[in-house]
CSV table of N, CA, C and O in Angstrom, one decimal:
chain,number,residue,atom,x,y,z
A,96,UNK,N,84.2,150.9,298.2
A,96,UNK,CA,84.1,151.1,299.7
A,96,UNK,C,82.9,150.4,300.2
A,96,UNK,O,81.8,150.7,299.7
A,97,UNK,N,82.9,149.4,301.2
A,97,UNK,CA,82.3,148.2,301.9
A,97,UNK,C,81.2,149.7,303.1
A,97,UNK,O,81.7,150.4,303.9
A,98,UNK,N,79.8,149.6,302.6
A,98,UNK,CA,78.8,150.2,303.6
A,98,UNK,C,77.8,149.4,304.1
A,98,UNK,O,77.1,148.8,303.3
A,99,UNK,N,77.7,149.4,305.5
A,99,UNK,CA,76.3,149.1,306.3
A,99,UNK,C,75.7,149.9,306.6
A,99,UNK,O,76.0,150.6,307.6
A,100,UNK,N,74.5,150.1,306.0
A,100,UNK,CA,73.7,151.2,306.5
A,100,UNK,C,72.6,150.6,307.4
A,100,UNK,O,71.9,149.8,306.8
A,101,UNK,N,72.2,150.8,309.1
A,101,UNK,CA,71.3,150.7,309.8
A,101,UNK,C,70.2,151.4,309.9
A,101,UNK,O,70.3,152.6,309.9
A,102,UNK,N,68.8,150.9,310.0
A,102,UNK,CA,68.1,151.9,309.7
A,102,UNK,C,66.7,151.7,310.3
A,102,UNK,O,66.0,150.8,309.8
A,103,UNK,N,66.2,152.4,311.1
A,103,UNK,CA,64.7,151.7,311.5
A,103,UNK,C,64.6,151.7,313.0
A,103,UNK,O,63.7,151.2,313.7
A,104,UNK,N,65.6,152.2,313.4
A,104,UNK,CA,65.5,151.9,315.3
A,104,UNK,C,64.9,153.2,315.8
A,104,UNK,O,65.0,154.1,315.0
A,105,UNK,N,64.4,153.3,316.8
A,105,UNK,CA,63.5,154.2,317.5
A,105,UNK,C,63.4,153.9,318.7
A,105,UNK,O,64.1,153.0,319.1
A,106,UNK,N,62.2,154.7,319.6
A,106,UNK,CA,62.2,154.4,320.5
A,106,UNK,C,60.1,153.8,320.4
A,106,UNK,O,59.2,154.5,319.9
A,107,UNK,N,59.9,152.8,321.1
A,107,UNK,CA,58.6,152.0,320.4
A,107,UNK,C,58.1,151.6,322.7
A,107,UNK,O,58.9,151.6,323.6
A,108,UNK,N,57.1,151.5,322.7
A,108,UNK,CA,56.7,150.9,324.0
A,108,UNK,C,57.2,149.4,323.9
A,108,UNK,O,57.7,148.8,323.0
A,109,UNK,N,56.9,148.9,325.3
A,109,UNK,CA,57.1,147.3,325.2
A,109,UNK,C,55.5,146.9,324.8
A,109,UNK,O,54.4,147.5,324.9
A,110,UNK,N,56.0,145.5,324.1
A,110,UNK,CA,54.7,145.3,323.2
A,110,UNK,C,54.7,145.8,321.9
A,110,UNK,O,53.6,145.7,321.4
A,111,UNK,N,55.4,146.2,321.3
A,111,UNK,CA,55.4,147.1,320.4
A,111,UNK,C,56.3,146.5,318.9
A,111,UNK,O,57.2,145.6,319.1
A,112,UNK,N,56.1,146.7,318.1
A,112,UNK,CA,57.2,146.3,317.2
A,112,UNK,C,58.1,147.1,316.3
A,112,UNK,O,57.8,148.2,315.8
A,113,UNK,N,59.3,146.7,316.0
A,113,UNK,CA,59.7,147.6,314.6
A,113,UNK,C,60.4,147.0,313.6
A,113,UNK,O,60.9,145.9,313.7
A,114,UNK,N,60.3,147.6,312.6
A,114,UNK,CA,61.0,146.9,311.5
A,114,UNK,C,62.8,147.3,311.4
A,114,UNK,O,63.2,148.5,311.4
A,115,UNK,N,63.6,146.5,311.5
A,115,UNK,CA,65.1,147.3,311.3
A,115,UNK,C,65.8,146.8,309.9
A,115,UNK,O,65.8,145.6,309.5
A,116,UNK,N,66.4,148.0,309.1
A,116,UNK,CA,67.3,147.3,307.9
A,116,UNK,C,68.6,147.8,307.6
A,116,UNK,O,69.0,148.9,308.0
A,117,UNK,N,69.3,146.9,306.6
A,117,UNK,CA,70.5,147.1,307.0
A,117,UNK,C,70.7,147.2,305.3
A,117,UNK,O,70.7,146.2,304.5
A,118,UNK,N,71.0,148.5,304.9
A,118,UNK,CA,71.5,148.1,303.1
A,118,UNK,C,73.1,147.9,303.0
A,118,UNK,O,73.8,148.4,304.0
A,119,UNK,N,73.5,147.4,302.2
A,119,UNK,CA,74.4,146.8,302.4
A,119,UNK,C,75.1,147.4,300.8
A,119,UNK,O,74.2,147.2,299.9
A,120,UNK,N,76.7,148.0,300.3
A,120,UNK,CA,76.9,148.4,299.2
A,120,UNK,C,78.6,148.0,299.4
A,120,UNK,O,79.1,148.1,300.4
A,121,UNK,N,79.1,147.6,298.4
A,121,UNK,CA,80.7,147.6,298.1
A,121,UNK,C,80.8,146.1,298.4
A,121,UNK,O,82.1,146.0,298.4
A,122,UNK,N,80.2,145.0,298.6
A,122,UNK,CA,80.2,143.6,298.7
A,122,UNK,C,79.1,142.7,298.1
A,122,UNK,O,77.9,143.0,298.0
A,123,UNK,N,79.6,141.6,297.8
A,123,UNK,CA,79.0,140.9,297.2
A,123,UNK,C,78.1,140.0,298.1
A,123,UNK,O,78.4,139.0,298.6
A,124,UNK,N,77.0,140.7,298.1
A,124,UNK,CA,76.1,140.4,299.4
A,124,UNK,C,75.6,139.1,299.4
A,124,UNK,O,75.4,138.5,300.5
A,125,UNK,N,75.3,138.5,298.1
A,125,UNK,CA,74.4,137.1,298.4
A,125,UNK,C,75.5,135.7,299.1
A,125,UNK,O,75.3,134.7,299.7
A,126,UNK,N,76.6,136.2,298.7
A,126,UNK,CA,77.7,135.7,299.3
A,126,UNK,C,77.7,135.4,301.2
A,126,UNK,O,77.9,134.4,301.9
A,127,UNK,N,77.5,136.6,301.4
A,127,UNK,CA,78.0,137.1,302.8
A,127,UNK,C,76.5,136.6,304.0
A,127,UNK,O,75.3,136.9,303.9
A,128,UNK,N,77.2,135.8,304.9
A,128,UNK,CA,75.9,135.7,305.9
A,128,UNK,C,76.1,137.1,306.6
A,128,UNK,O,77.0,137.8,306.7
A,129,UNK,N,74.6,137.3,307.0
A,129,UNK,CA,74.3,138.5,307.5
A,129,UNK,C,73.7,138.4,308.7
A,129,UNK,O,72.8,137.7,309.1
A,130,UNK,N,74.3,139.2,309.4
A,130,UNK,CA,73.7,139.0,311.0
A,130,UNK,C,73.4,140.5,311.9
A,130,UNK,O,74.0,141.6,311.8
A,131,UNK,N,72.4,140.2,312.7
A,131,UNK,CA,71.8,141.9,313.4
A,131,UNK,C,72.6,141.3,315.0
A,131,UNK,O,72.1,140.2,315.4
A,132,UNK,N,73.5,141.8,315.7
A,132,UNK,CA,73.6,142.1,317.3
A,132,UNK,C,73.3,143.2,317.7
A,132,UNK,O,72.8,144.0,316.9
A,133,UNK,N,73.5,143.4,319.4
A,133,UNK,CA,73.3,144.4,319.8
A,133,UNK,C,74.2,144.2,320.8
A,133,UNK,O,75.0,143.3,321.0
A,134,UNK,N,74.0,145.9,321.7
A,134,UNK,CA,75.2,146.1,322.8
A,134,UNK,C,74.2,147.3,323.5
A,134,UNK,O,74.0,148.4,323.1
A,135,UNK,N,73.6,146.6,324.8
A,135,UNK,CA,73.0,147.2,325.7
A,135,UNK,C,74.2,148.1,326.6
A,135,UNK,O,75.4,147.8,326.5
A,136,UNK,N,73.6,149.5,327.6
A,136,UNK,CA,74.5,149.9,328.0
A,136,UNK,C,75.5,148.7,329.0
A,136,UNK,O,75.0,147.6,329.5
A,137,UNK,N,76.7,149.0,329.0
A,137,UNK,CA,77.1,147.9,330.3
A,137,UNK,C,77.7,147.1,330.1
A,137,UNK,O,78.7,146.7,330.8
A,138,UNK,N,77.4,146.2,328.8
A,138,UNK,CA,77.1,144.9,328.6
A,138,UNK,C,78.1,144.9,327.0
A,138,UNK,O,78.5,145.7,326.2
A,139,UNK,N,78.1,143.6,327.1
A,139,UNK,CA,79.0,143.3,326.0
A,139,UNK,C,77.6,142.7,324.6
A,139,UNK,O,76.5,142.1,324.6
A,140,UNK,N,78.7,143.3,323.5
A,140,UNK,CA,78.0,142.8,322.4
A,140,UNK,C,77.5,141.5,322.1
A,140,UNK,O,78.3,140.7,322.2
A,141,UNK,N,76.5,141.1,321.8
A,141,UNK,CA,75.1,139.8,321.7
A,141,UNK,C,74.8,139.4,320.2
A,141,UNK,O,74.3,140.2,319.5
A,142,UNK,N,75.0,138.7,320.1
A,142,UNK,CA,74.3,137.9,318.5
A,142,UNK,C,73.1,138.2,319.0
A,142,UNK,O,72.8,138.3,320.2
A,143,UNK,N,72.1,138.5,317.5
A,143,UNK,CA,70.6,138.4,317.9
A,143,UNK,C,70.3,137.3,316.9
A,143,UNK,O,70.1,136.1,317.2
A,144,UNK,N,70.5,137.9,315.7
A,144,UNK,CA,69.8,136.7,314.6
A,144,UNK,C,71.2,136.7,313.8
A,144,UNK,O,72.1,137.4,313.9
A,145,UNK,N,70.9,135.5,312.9
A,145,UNK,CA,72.1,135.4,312.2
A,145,UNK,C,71.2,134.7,310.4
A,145,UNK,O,70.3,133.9,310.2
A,146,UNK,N,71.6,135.2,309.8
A,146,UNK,CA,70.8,134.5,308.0
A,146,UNK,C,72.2,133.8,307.2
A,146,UNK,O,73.2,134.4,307.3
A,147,UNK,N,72.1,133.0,306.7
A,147,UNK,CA,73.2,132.7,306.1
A,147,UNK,C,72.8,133.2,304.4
A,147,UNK,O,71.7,133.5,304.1
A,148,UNK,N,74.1,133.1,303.2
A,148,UNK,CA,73.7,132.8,302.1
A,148,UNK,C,72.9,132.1,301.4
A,148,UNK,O,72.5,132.3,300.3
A,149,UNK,N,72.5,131.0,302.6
A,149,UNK,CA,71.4,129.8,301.7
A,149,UNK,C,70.1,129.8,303.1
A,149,UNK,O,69.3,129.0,303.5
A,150,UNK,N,70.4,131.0,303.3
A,150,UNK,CA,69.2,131.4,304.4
A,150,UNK,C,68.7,130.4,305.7
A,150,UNK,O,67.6,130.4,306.2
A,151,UNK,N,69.8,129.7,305.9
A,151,UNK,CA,69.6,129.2,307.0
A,151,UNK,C,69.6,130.2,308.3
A,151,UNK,O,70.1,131.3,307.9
A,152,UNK,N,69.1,130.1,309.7
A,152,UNK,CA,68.6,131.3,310.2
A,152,UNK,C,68.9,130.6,311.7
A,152,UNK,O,68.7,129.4,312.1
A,153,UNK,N,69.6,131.6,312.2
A,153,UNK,CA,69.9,131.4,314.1
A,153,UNK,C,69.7,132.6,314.5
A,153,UNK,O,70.0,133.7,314.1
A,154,UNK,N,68.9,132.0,316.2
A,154,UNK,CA,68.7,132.8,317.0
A,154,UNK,C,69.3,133.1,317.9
A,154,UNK,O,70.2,132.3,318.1
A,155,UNK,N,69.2,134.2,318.9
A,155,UNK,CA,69.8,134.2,320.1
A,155,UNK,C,68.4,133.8,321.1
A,155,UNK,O,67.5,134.6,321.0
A,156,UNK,N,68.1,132.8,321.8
A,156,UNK,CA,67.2,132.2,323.1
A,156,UNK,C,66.6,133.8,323.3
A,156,UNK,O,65.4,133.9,323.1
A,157,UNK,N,67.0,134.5,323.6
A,157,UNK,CA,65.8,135.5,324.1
A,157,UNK,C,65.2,136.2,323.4
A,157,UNK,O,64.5,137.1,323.7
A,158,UNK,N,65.4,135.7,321.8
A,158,UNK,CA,64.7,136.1,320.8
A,158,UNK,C,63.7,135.6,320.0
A,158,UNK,O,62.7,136.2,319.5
A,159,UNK,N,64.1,134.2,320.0
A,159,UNK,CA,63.3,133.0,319.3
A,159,UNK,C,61.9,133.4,319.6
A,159,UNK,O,61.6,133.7,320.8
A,160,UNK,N,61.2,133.3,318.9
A,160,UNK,CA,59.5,133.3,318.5
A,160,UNK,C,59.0,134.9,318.3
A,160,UNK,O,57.9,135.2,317.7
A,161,UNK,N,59.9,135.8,318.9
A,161,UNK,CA,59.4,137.4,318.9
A,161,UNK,C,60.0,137.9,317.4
A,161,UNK,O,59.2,138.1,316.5
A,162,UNK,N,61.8,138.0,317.2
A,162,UNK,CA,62.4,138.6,315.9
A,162,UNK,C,62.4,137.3,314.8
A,162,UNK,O,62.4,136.1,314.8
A,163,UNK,N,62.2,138.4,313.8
A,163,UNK,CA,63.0,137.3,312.7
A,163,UNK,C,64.0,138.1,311.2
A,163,UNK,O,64.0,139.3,310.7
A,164,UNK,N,64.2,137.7,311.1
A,164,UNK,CA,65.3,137.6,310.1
A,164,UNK,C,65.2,137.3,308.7
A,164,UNK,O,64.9,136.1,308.3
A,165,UNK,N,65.4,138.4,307.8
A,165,UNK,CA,65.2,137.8,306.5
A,165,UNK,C,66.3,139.2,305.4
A,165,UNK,O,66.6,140.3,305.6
A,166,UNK,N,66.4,138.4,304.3
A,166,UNK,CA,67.1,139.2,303.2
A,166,UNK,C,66.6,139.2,302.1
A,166,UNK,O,65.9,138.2,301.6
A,167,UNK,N,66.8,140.4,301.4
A,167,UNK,CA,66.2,140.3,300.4
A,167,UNK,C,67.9,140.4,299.1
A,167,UNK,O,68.5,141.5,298.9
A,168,UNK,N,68.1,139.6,298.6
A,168,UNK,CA,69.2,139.8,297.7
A,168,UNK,C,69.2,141.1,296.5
A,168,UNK,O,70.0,142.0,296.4
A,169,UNK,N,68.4,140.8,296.0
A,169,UNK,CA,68.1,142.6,294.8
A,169,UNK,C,68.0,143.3,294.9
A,169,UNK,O,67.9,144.2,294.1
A,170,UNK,N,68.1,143.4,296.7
A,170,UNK,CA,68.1,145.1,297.2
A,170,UNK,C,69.6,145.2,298.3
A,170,UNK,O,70.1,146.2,298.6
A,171,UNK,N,69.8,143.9,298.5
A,171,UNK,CA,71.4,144.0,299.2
A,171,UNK,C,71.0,144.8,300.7
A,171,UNK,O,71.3,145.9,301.2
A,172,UNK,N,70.3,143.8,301.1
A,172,UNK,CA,69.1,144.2,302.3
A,172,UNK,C,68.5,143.4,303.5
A,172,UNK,O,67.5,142.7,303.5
A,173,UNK,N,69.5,143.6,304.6
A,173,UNK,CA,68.6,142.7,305.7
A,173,UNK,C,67.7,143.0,306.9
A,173,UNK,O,67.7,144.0,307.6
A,174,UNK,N,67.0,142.3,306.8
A,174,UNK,CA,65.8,143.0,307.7
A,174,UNK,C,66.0,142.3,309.2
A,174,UNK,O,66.6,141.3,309.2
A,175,UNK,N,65.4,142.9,310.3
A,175,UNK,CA,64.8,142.3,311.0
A,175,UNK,C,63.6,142.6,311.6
A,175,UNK,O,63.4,143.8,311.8
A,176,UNK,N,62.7,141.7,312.0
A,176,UNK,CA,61.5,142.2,312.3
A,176,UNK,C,61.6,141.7,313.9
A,176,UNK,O,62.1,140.7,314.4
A,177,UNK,N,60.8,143.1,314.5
A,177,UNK,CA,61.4,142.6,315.7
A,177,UNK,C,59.4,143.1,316.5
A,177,UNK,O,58.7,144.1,316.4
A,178,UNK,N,59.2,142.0,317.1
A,178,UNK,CA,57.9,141.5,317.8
A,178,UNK,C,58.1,141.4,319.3
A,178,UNK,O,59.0,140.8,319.9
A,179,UNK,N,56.7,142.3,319.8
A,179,UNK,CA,56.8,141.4,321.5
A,179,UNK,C,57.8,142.2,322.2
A,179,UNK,O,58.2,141.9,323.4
A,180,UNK,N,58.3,143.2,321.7
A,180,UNK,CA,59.6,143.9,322.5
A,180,UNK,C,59.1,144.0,323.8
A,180,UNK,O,58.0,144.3,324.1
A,181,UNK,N,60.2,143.8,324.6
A,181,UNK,CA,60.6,144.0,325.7
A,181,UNK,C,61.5,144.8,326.4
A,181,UNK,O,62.6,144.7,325.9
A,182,UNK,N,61.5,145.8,327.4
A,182,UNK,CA,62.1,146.7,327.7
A,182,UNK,C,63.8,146.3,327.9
A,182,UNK,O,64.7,147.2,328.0
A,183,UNK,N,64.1,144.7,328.0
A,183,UNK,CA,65.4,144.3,328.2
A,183,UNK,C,66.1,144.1,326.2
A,183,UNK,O,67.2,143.5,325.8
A,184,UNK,N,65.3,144.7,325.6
A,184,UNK,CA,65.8,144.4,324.2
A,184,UNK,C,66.4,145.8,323.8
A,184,UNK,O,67.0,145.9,322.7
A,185,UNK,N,66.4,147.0,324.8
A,185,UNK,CA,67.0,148.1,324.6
A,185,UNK,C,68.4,148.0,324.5
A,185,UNK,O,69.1,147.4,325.3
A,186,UNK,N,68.8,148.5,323.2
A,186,UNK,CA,70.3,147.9,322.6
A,186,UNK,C,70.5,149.0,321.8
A,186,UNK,O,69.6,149.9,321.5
A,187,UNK,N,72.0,149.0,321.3
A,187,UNK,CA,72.5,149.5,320.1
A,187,UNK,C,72.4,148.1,319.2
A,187,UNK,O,72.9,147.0,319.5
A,188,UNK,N,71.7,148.5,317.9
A,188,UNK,CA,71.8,147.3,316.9
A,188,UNK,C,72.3,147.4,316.0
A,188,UNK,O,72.2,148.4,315.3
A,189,UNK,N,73.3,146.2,315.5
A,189,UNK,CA,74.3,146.7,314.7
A,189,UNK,C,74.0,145.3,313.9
A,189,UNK,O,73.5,144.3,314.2
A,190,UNK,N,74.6,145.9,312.4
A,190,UNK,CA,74.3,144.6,311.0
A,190,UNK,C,76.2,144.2,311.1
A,190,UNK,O,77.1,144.8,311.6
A,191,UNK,N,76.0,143.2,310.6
A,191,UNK,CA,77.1,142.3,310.4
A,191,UNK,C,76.8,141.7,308.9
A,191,UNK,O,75.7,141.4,308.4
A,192,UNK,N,78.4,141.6,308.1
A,192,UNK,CA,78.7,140.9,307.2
A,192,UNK,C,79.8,140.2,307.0
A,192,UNK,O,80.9,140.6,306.7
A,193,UNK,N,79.2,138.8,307.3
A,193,UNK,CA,80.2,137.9,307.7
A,193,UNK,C,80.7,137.0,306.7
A,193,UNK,O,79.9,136.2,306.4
A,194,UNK,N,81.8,136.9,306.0
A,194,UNK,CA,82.4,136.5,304.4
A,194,UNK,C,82.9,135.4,305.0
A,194,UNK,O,83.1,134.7,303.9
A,195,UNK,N,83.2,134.7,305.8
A,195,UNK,CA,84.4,134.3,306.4
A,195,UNK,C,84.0,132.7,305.7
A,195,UNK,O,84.9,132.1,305.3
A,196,UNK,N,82.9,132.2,305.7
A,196,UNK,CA,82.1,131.0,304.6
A,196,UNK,C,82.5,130.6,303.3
A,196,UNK,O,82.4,129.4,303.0
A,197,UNK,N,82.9,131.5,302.6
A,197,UNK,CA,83.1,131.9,301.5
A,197,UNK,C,83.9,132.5,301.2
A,197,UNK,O,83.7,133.4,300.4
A,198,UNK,N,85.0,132.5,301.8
A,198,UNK,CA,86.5,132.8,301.6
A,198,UNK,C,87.2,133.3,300.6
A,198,UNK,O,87.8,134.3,300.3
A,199,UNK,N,86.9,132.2,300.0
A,199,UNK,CA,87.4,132.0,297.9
A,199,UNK,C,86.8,133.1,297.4
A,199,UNK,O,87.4,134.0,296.8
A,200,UNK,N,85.6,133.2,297.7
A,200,UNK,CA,85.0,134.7,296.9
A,200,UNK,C,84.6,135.6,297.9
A,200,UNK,O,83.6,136.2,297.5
A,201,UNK,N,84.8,135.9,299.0
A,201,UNK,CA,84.5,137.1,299.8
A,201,UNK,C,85.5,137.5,300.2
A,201,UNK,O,85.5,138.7,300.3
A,202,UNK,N,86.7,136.6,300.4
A,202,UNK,CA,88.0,136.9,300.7
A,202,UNK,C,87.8,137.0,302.4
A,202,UNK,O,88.3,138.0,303.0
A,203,UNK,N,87.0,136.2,303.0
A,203,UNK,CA,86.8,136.1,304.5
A,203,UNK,C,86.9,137.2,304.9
A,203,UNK,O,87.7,137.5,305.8
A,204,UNK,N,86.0,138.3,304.3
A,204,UNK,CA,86.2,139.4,305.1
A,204,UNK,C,84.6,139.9,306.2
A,204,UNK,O,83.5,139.4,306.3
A,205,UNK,N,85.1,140.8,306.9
A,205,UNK,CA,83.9,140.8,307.9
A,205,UNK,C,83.8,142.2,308.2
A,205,UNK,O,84.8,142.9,308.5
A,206,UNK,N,82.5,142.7,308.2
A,206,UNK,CA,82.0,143.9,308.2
A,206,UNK,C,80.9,144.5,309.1
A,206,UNK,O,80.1,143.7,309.6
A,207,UNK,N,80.8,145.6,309.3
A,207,UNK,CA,80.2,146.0,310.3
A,207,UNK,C,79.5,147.4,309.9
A,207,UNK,O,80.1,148.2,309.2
A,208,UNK,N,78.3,147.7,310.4
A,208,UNK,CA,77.3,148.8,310.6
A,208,UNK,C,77.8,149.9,311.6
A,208,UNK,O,78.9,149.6,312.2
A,209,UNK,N,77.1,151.2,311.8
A,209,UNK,CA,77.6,151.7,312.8
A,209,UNK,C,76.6,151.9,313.6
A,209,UNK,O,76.5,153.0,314.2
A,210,UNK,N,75.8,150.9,313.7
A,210,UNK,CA,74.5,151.3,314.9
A,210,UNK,C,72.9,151.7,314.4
A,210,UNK,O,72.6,152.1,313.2
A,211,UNK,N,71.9,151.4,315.3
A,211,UNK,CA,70.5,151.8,315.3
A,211,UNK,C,70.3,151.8,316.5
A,211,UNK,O,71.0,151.0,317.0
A,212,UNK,N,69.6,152.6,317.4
A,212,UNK,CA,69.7,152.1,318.6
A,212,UNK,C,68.3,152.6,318.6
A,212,UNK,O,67.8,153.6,318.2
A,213,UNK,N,67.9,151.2,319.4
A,213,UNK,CA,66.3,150.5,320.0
A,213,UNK,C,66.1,150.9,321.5
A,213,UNK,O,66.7,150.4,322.5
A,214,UNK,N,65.2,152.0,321.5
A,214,UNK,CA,64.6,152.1,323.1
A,214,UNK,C,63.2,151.7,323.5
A,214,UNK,O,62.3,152.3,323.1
A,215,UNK,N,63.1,150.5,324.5
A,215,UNK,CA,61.9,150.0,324.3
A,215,UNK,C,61.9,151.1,326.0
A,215,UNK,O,62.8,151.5,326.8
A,216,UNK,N,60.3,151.3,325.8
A,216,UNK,CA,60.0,152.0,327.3
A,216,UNK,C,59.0,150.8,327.9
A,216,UNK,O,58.4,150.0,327.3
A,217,UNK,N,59.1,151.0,329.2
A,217,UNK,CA,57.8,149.9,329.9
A,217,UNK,C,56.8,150.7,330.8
A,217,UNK,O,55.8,150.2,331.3
């Protein structure tokens, strides 16, 4: 059974930072690029960061230089570190596991978290 566990969101000031992680169990993680979005009220779901298997790393523009993105493979573990928050970063944050690269051995499959949700106050 394929799990995303979310974990680390709260409610922090603007200015403020937090750490978010995502453990990840029932897939073959070093395989799978891994990605954190969110979904502010209203609004449609947003890529934030994206890591690939060979740790290449994309941002979303309103992110670049504040979050970053990193995995740790032996723990089947994605982080993000999120800097500089701003009160428009208040979101539901969700992990993503994206096989679809690696087809032959992930079997292109794609996976999802059930949430963290980030309240920045101003």
């Amino acid at each position: 059974q394929v799990q995303l566990v979310e974990s680390g969101g709260g409610l922090v000031q603007a200015g403020g930072s937090l750490r978010l992680s995502c453990a990840a169990s029932g897939i073959m993680f070093r395989f799978f690029a891994m990605g954190w979005y969110r979904q502010a009220p209203g609004k449609q779901r947003e890529m934030v960061a994206i890591i690939t298997d060979v740790r290449s790393t994309r941002y979303a523009d309103s992110v670049k230089g504040r979050f970053t993105i990193s995995r740790d493979n032996a723990k089947n573990t994605v982080y993000l570190q999120m800097n500089s928050l701003k009160p428009e970063d208040t979101a539901v944050y969700y992990c993503n596991a994206d096989g679809s690269s690696r087809s032959p051995i992930t079997g292109g499959m794609d996976y999802w978290g059930k949430g963290t949700l980030v309240t920045v106050s101003s």
